[in-house]
XYZ file of C-alpha atoms in Angstrom:
456
model
C 16.553 20.379 -0.337
C 16.959 16.716 -1.308
C 14.437 13.925 -2.006
C 16.329 10.713 -1.193
C 14.453 7.788 -2.652
C 14.466 4.144 -3.607
C 12.166 2.346 -5.998
C 11.398 -1.364 -6.375
C 10.049 -2.503 -9.743
C 8.464 -5.490 -11.474
C 11.557 -6.091 -13.598
C 11.058 -6.872 -17.277
C 11.923 -5.225 -20.558
C 13.482 -1.769 -20.666
C 10.881 1.010 -20.167
C 8.130 -1.593 -19.627
C 8.787 -1.986 -15.886
C 6.296 -0.825 -13.290
C 6.868 0.482 -9.754
C 5.906 -1.924 -6.931
C 7.160 0.138 -3.982
C 8.532 3.637 -3.409
C 10.110 5.349 -0.398
C 11.009 9.064 -0.385
C 12.734 10.895 2.475
C 12.815 14.696 2.160
C 16.148 15.808 3.607
C 17.165 19.404 4.309
C 20.889 18.679 4.667
C 20.571 18.075 8.419
C 17.502 15.962 9.061
C 14.524 14.239 7.404
C 11.622 16.702 7.317
C 9.008 14.636 5.429
C 8.585 11.128 4.104
C 6.369 9.060 1.814
C 6.404 5.239 1.703
C 3.927 3.105 -0.235
C 3.432 -0.162 -2.047
C 2.099 0.442 -5.565
C -0.047 -1.779 -7.789
C 1.951 -1.840 -11.069
C -0.958 -3.354 -13.055
C 1.449 -5.943 -14.489
C 3.059 -9.141 -13.210
C 6.267 -9.110 -11.178
C 9.173 -11.107 -12.619
C 9.872 -14.245 -10.498
C 13.493 -13.293 -9.758
C 12.274 -9.931 -8.383
C 9.795 -11.708 -6.077
C 12.680 -13.791 -4.738
C 14.853 -10.685 -4.288
C 12.371 -8.299 -2.658
C 9.710 -10.605 -1.219
C 7.054 -8.432 -2.881
C 4.518 -10.554 -4.779
C 1.401 -9.902 -6.859
C -0.976 -10.740 -3.980
C 0.600 -8.077 -1.741
C -0.105 -5.414 -4.361
C -3.666 -6.330 -5.287
C -5.208 -3.665 -3.023
C -2.289 -1.216 -3.145
C -2.839 2.200 -4.762
C -2.059 2.527 -8.471
C 0.617 5.012 -9.529
C -1.853 7.685 -10.638
C -3.314 7.655 -7.097
C 0.037 8.576 -5.502
C 1.480 10.692 -8.343
C 0.341 14.019 -6.829
C 2.006 13.194 -3.480
C 5.273 12.294 -5.263
C 5.222 15.566 -7.200
C 4.575 17.548 -4.004
C 7.232 15.896 -1.814
C 9.907 16.225 -4.516
C 8.988 19.790 -5.539
C 12.107 22.036 -5.622
C 14.229 19.061 -4.543
C 17.251 17.323 -6.022
C 16.515 13.611 -6.453
C 19.159 11.497 -4.661
C 19.393 7.748 -5.221
C 21.905 4.922 -5.372
C 22.134 4.466 -9.153
C 19.988 7.567 -9.685
C 19.799 7.107 -13.440
C 17.672 3.958 -12.945
C 15.295 5.362 -10.293
C 14.876 8.678 -12.130
C 14.162 6.904 -15.452
C 11.532 4.649 -13.858
C 9.845 7.627 -12.187
C 9.802 9.613 -15.451
C 8.428 6.578 -17.334
C 5.500 6.229 -14.895
C 4.678 9.947 -15.168
C 4.972 9.815 -18.960
C 2.297 7.073 -19.009
C 0.019 9.607 -17.316
C 0.886 12.251 -19.914
C 2.938 14.288 -17.430
C 6.546 15.391 -17.994
C 8.366 14.910 -14.691
C 11.674 16.785 -14.492
C 14.036 17.152 -11.530
C 17.767 17.527 -10.963
C 19.438 14.373 -9.660
C 22.455 13.122 -7.718
C 23.831 9.572 -7.801
C 25.387 8.242 -4.591
C 27.264 5.574 -6.567
C 29.156 8.262 -8.522
C 29.643 10.410 -5.405
C 30.995 7.438 -3.435
C 33.555 6.678 -6.131
C 34.815 10.293 -5.888
C 34.685 10.707 -2.117
C 35.371 7.149 -0.880
C 37.712 5.658 -3.505
C 39.204 2.181 -3.318
C 36.099 0.291 -2.154
C 35.831 -3.327 -3.301
C 32.199 -2.803 -4.299
C 29.903 0.179 -4.692
C 26.661 -1.803 -4.560
C 24.490 -0.356 -1.775
C 24.516 -3.429 0.471
C 28.263 -4.048 0.352
C 29.192 -0.367 0.491
C 27.159 0.542 3.589
C 28.315 -2.645 5.322
C 31.960 -1.748 4.708
C 31.308 1.755 6.080
C 29.563 0.483 9.208
C 26.188 1.933 8.218
C 23.335 -0.206 9.587
C 20.726 -1.350 7.057
C 17.499 -3.253 7.596
C 14.881 -4.451 5.106
C 17.461 -4.797 2.326
C 15.913 -4.769 -1.197
C 12.802 -3.047 0.146
C 12.281 0.613 -0.741
C 12.157 1.979 2.819
C 15.228 0.071 4.046
C 17.348 0.925 1.009
C 16.241 4.597 0.981
C 17.094 5.001 4.709
C 20.518 3.435 4.108
C 20.988 5.921 1.238
C 20.057 8.810 3.597
C 22.783 7.720 6.039
C 25.276 7.233 3.205
C 24.458 10.678 1.759
C 25.021 12.302 5.191
C 28.477 10.728 5.277
C 29.247 11.871 1.735
C 28.204 15.437 2.548
C 30.573 15.398 5.548
C 33.445 14.139 3.391
C 32.871 16.790 0.704
C 34.378 19.569 2.814
C 34.690 21.985 -0.090
C 31.121 21.220 -1.248
C 32.379 21.362 -4.842
C 32.074 17.647 -5.704
C 28.399 17.329 -4.767
C 27.614 20.674 -6.406
C 29.359 19.665 -9.633
C 27.692 16.235 -9.667
C 24.121 17.505 -9.833
C 22.519 16.516 -13.138
C 19.922 18.770 -14.633
C 18.266 15.887 -16.585
C 16.894 18.041 -19.393
C 14.071 16.505 -21.370
C 15.387 14.748 -24.469
C 14.496 16.756 -27.567
C 13.511 14.838 -30.666
C 15.093 15.948 -33.915
C 12.639 17.213 -36.578
C 13.386 14.247 -38.857
C 12.632 11.833 -35.985
C 9.331 13.615 -35.330
C 8.420 13.307 -39.034
C 9.122 9.549 -38.962
C 7.079 9.008 -35.771
C 4.129 11.025 -37.149
C 3.836 8.592 -40.063
C 3.713 5.458 -37.866
C 0.567 3.796 -36.479
C 0.012 2.620 -32.884
C -0.561 -1.014 -33.945
C 0.971 -4.473 -33.452
C 3.519 -5.502 -36.048
C 7.126 -5.740 -37.211
C 9.120 -2.594 -37.975
C 12.266 -2.049 -40.041
C 14.707 0.822 -39.398
C 16.565 1.914 -42.573
C 19.662 3.974 -43.320
C 19.662 6.592 -46.098
C 20.742 3.983 -48.694
C 17.801 1.731 -47.719
C 19.853 -0.802 -45.738
C 17.905 -2.272 -42.806
C 19.939 -1.719 -39.636
C 17.395 -2.931 -37.068
C 14.264 -5.108 -37.011
C 11.884 -5.242 -34.062
C 8.337 -6.116 -33.097
C 5.937 -4.252 -30.865
C 2.316 -4.132 -29.775
C 2.537 -0.363 -30.393
C 4.955 0.515 -33.206
C 4.656 4.302 -32.773
C 5.455 4.063 -29.047
C 8.375 1.679 -29.582
C 10.018 3.855 -32.259
C 9.588 6.881 -29.972
C 11.523 4.931 -27.320
C 14.291 4.183 -29.836
C 14.542 7.898 -30.637
C 14.512 9.112 -27.004
C 16.604 6.455 -25.246
C 20.152 7.466 -24.359
C 21.926 4.086 -24.382
C 24.786 3.638 -26.913
C 22.819 1.456 -29.356
C 19.866 3.868 -29.453
C 22.185 6.821 -30.078
C 23.776 5.020 -33.044
C 20.349 4.185 -34.477
C 19.221 7.814 -34.000
C 22.249 9.048 -35.945
C 21.794 6.618 -38.846
C 18.016 6.314 -39.268
C 16.496 7.730 -42.433
C 13.166 5.877 -42.584
C 11.054 3.310 -40.749
C 8.797 0.872 -42.575
C 6.475 -1.628 -40.946
C 4.249 -4.634 -41.497
C 1.004 -4.893 -39.518
C 0.335 -8.326 -37.984
C -2.508 -7.818 -35.491
C -1.243 -10.833 -33.563
C 1.808 -10.569 -31.299
C 2.621 -14.224 -32.067
C 2.730 -13.504 -35.805
C 4.952 -10.480 -35.092
C 7.353 -12.589 -33.003
C 7.615 -15.277 -35.710
C 8.114 -12.750 -38.520
C 10.688 -10.805 -36.483
C 12.675 -13.986 -35.784
C 12.684 -15.100 -39.419
C 13.528 -11.657 -40.813
C 16.433 -11.150 -38.407
C 17.919 -14.519 -39.395
C 17.458 -13.726 -43.085
C 18.605 -10.081 -43.193
C 21.063 -10.075 -40.228
C 20.776 -6.332 -39.378
C 23.834 -4.809 -37.740
C 22.032 -3.809 -34.509
C 20.216 -7.126 -33.997
C 23.178 -9.176 -32.792
C 21.465 -10.265 -29.551
C 18.343 -11.614 -31.288
C 20.397 -13.499 -33.879
C 21.434 -15.739 -31.002
C 19.159 -18.434 -29.600
C 16.259 -17.111 -27.544
C 16.287 -19.905 -24.955
C 18.794 -21.575 -22.642
C 16.828 -24.254 -20.757
C 14.369 -26.988 -21.650
C 12.005 -29.526 -20.119
C 13.004 -33.175 -20.654
C 11.419 -36.444 -19.540
C 12.845 -39.874 -18.740
C 11.599 -43.109 -17.177
C 13.282 -44.124 -13.920
C 14.138 -47.643 -12.734
C 10.664 -47.939 -11.164
C 8.958 -47.017 -14.482
C 7.693 -43.611 -13.358
C 8.018 -40.740 -15.862
C 10.366 -38.109 -14.429
C 10.599 -34.466 -15.563
C 13.728 -32.330 -15.482
C 14.603 -28.714 -16.308
C 18.104 -28.675 -17.776
C 20.419 -26.666 -20.025
C 19.442 -27.149 -23.668
C 21.100 -30.192 -25.215
C 21.031 -30.084 -29.028
C 21.149 -33.886 -29.153
C 17.946 -34.290 -27.130
C 14.390 -33.442 -28.136
C 12.805 -31.135 -25.526
C 9.147 -31.121 -24.514
C 9.259 -27.320 -24.344
C 11.892 -24.604 -23.881
C 12.458 -21.606 -21.588
C 14.358 -18.319 -21.748
C 16.139 -19.113 -18.467
C 16.256 -21.635 -15.615
C 13.956 -19.591 -13.361
C 11.244 -19.549 -16.034
C 11.493 -23.350 -16.263
C 11.363 -23.724 -12.490
C 8.220 -21.579 -12.320
C 6.621 -23.794 -14.971
C 7.397 -26.921 -12.934
C 6.015 -25.363 -9.740
C 2.701 -24.623 -11.484
C 2.655 -28.088 -13.077
C 3.107 -29.777 -9.675
C 0.035 -27.967 -8.403
C -2.102 -28.304 -11.538
C -1.338 -31.970 -12.284
C -0.644 -33.162 -8.704
C 2.890 -34.195 -9.589
C 5.625 -35.287 -7.198
C 8.360 -32.795 -6.250
C 10.963 -35.566 -6.258
C 10.033 -36.866 -9.717
C 10.096 -33.342 -11.167
C 13.621 -32.646 -9.904
C 12.656 -29.971 -7.365
C 13.199 -31.973 -4.169
C 16.310 -34.109 -3.862
C 15.693 -36.926 -1.395
C 16.030 -40.690 -1.127
C 12.698 -40.930 0.689
C 9.388 -39.068 0.374
C 9.075 -35.506 -0.898
C 7.919 -32.593 1.262
C 4.475 -32.491 -0.377
C 3.900 -36.140 0.575
C 4.657 -35.276 4.198
C 1.961 -32.564 4.130
C -0.398 -34.889 2.214
C -0.492 -33.032 -1.144
C 1.507 -35.692 -3.061
C -0.033 -39.101 -3.748
C 3.213 -40.941 -3.001
C 4.855 -41.627 -6.363
C 8.142 -40.664 -4.660
C 7.940 -43.795 -2.457
C 6.067 -45.893 -5.038
C 2.755 -45.691 -3.172
C 0.809 -44.267 -6.118
C 0.207 -46.699 -9.009
C 2.563 -46.121 -11.928
C -0.266 -45.956 -14.478
C -2.239 -43.206 -12.737
C 0.828 -41.005 -12.116
C 2.236 -41.450 -15.618
C -1.139 -40.634 -17.150
C -1.097 -37.167 -15.556
C 2.493 -36.564 -16.688
C 1.588 -37.607 -20.244
C -1.332 -35.145 -20.178
C 1.067 -32.348 -19.223
C 3.534 -33.362 -21.941
C 0.792 -33.519 -24.578
C -0.570 -30.116 -23.604
C 2.825 -28.372 -23.672
C 4.353 -29.962 -26.739
C 3.044 -29.934 -30.279
C 5.382 -32.785 -31.263
C 3.662 -34.949 -33.931
C 0.507 -32.811 -33.711
C -1.501 -31.401 -36.613
C -2.958 -28.117 -35.443
C -3.848 -24.552 -36.310
C -3.451 -21.656 -33.873
C -6.050 -18.945 -34.442
C -5.163 -15.431 -33.233
C -5.989 -11.788 -33.947
C -5.861 -10.442 -37.481
C -4.943 -7.053 -38.897
C -8.579 -5.950 -39.092
C -11.694 -6.618 -37.031
C -13.066 -9.133 -39.571
C -9.757 -10.970 -40.014
C -7.891 -13.672 -38.095
C -4.353 -15.042 -38.309
C -3.593 -18.749 -38.651
C -0.348 -20.512 -37.677
C -0.084 -24.008 -39.155
C 1.654 -26.906 -37.374
C 1.889 -30.119 -39.431
C 3.135 -33.304 -37.780
C 4.815 -31.181 -35.096
C 6.534 -28.912 -37.627
C 5.763 -25.192 -37.990
C 4.843 -24.729 -41.669
C 3.998 -21.047 -41.849
C 1.262 -18.514 -41.240
C -1.383 -16.500 -43.020
C -4.536 -14.439 -42.619
C -8.136 -15.306 -43.413
C -11.461 -13.505 -43.433
C -14.033 -14.597 -40.861
C -16.340 -15.647 -43.721
C -13.967 -18.551 -44.476
C -14.484 -21.832 -42.689
C -11.160 -22.666 -41.017
C -11.991 -26.382 -41.032
C -11.608 -26.340 -44.804
C -8.017 -27.607 -44.907
C -7.404 -26.857 -48.586
C -8.441 -23.219 -48.152
C -6.224 -23.027 -45.061
C -3.147 -24.398 -46.847
C -3.677 -22.014 -49.752
C -3.455 -18.929 -47.507
C -0.364 -20.062 -45.569
C 2.948 -18.391 -46.424
C 5.705 -20.982 -45.851
C 8.253 -20.165 -43.129
C 11.263 -21.936 -41.663
C 10.839 -24.306 -38.729
C 13.639 -24.163 -36.164
C 14.216 -24.266 -32.418
C 13.522 -20.552 -32.081
C 10.112 -20.768 -33.764
C 9.207 -23.741 -31.557
C 10.228 -21.775 -28.459
C 8.274 -18.679 -29.578
C 5.082 -20.677 -30.217
C 5.279 -22.736 -27.011
C 6.079 -19.701 -24.836
C 3.223 -17.713 -26.387
C 0.715 -20.521 -25.802
C 1.868 -20.896 -22.189
C 1.288 -17.183 -21.538
C -1.906 -16.863 -23.600
C -4.011 -19.838 -22.590
C -7.188 -18.441 -24.224
C -5.715 -18.483 -27.738
C -7.800 -20.815 -29.911
C -6.186 -24.086 -31.059
C -7.786 -26.472 -33.530
C -6.403 -30.010 -33.538
C -6.797 -32.089 -36.722
C -6.395 -35.846 -36.930
C -4.879 -35.619 -40.373
C -3.747 -32.780 -42.587
C-alpha cells in the first residue's frame, strides 16, 4: 500500500518551515482507496515568494486546522504504507519535523518519484514535476497546490509501476528512513546546553572553533546540527568535541555578536555568513518635478542606502506596505512604470503625485517621515531589548548614526543617565552588516523600545 502525497510549506530556514497544505492519496497499486486533503494553519508567516508560487496566503489559513488537529488522520491514512512523493526526502522531512514538534516520532518507508523517473525514464530534459508530467502527456491542474501536485504524482507513479516490469527497481528504491541515532558524546554535549537565546561556538578537540551560530533555543539548534544529514552537518558531527555558548536574552544582541565573531574568528564552516547578508537596498532621489522618489535596487557601495534587504522580494514587500501606510504613489516608488497616472490614482487611493496633482510639500513630508523612521542615519538612540535575566535589559547604542556597541543593565538603573549607559557598553565594529541586522530587526519587531536622544 502506498500513501502518495504532496506538501506545501511556509518556506523559511531549514527545519523551521511549517505545513500550509497537505494532500494524501492512499493507493493500493491499482486505484485510490482513500484520500485526505486539508489546508493547515502553520502558526507562522508564509514567505512572500511562496505566496506568489502557491497562491496560499496567511488570511486563507487563519481558520484552518492546526497540525496537531489533523495529525491523527495523517498517521491513520499512512499506517502500513510506503510514502511516495516527488522529492520524497523534502516531504518526509517536513512531515517528521511537524510530528517531532508534537513529541511524536513519525517513521515510514519512502519512495522518491524523482529518483525512480531517472532510472525508468532516462534522458528527460528536466525531472521537475511540472516539466516531467507535461513531457509525458500527464494532465495536471492546480500546479503548486498540494492536491493538484499529489494527483499528478499518482498518475506518474502508475506509469512508473508499469515501466518497472521486473518490479526490482521500485522494490530496491524503498528507503527505510531509520531514525537518526545520536552518538553518546553528542548526547552528553546536548545535555549540558540550555534552551535559551544566545550565540554558540562548536569546537574541535584542540579547541579550535569550527562553527559559530545564534539561536533562540541553543539546545534545540545543536540537536539539529547533530541529527541533520546534509554534508556540512555530517562534517561538524565528526569533528565536534565541545560546544560553548554565551547567553544574550535578546535575539538582536545574538545576531550582532554572531556577525562580529564570525568576521573576527572566520570559522571553517561559516563561509556563507562571512559574506554580506544583504543584496538590495532602498535609495531616494529627487525627480525633475522636485518630488522625492524611492527605489529598490542592487546594493551600490558608493551610495548611502536608507535601509537594506536580504533580497529584492523583501524590498518589494517593504515598498508595498509603505505605499499603504504612508499613502505613497506607486509610480514614485518604482512599482508602476507609466508616463501618466499610476493604478492607485485611477482607483482613487493615490493623491496624484504621479501627475503632479498633490502638492510637493505634502507628499515629500510623508516620504521624509518614512525615511526617518527606517533609517538611523545621524540619529542618537538606544534600542532596549530583553536581557539575560528577568530583571535585566540589553542596550544597543547608536551615536550619530553609527553603531557603537551593546551592553546589559539592571532595571534599577535609569537608562536616561547617559554616562552610566556609556560605561556599560562594550564597543563593537560598525559596518554594513550590523546596520542591516539592526534595521531588519526593528522592521520585524516594531514593539522594541527605542529611546531617541538629542545629544549624546
